[in-house]
Coordinates of C-alpha atoms in Angstrom, one line a residue:
X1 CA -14.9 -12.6 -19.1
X2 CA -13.0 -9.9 -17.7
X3 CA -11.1 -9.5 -14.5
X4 CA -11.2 -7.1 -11.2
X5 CA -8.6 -4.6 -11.5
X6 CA -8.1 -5.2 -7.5
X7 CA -8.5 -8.5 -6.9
X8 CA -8.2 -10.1 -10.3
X9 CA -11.2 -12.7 -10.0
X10 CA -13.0 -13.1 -13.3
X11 CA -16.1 -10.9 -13.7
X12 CA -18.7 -10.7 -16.1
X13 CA -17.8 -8.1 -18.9
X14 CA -20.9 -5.5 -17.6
X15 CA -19.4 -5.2 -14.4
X16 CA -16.3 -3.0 -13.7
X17 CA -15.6 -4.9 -10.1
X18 CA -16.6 -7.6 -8.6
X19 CA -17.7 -6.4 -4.9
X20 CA -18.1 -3.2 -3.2
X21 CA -15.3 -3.6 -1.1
X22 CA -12.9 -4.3 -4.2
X23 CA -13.5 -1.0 -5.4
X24 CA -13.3 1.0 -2.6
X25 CA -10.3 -0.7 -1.8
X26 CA -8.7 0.1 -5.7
X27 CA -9.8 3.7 -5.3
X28 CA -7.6 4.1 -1.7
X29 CA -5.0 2.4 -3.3
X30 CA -4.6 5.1 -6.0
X31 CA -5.1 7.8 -3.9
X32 CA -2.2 7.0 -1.3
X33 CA 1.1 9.0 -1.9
X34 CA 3.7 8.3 -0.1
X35 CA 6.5 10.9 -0.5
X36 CA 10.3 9.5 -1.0
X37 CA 11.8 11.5 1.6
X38 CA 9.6 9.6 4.2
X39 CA 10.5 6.5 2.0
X40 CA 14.3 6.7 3.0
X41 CA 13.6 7.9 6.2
X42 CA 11.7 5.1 7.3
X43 CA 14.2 2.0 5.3
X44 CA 17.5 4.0 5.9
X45 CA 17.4 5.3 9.4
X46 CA 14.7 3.7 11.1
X47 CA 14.8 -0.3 12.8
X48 CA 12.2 -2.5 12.1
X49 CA 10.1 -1.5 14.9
X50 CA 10.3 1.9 14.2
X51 CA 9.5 1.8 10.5
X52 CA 6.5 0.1 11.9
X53 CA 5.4 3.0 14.3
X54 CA 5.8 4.9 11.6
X55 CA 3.9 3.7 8.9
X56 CA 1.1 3.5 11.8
X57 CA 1.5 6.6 12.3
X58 CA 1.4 7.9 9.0
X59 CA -1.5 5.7 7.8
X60 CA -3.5 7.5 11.2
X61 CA -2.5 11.0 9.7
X62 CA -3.7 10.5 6.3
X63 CA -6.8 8.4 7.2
X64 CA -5.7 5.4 4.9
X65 CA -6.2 1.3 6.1
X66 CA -2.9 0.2 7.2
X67 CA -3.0 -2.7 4.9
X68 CA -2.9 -0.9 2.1
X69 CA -0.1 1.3 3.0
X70 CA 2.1 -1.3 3.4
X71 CA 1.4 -3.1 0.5
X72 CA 2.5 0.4 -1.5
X73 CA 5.2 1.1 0.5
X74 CA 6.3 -2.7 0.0
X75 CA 5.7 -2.1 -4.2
X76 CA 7.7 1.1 -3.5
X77 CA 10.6 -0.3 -1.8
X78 CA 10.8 -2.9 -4.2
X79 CA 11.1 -0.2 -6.8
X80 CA 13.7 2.2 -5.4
X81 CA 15.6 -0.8 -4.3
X82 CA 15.4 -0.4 -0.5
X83 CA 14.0 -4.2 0.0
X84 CA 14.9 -7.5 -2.0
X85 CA 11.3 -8.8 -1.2
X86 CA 7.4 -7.2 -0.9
X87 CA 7.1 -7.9 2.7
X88 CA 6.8 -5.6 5.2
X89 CA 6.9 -7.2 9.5
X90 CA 3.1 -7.2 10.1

């Protein structure tokens, strides 16, 4: 058995993912960059509320599902130390 690279539910081994919607949803994660200067911007000088107009707004721009975003900018936070935790207000 083998397991979806988004999702991680077990797959047979002749399948890469296991729906559609899984693999669309790997492929938009991959593709979003999110540049560190609007990183800081949005953790160091922005409130809450803001960073969330923000991130709206920059998920608009780019044409990218808001849920997404935030969970890589919540990994990417996590990595450059901005935020203890991987949540991000929803």
């Amino acid at each position: 058995m083998s397991h979806c690279p988004f999702c991680k539910k077990k797959i047979a081994m002749s399948k890469a993912f296991c729906s559609r919607s899984c693999k669309e949803n790997y492929f938009q994660l991959i593709a979003i960059q999110v540049p560190k200067p609007f990183l800081k911007r949005i953790f160091v000088f922005c409130t809450p509320e803001q960073r969330d107009v923000e991130i709206e707004n920059f998920a608009g721009r780019h044409g990218w599902r808001l849920d997404l975003l935030k969970n890589k900018i919540a990994e990417l936070a996590l990595d450059a130390g901005y935020s203890k935790d991987m949540k991000i207000n929803s």
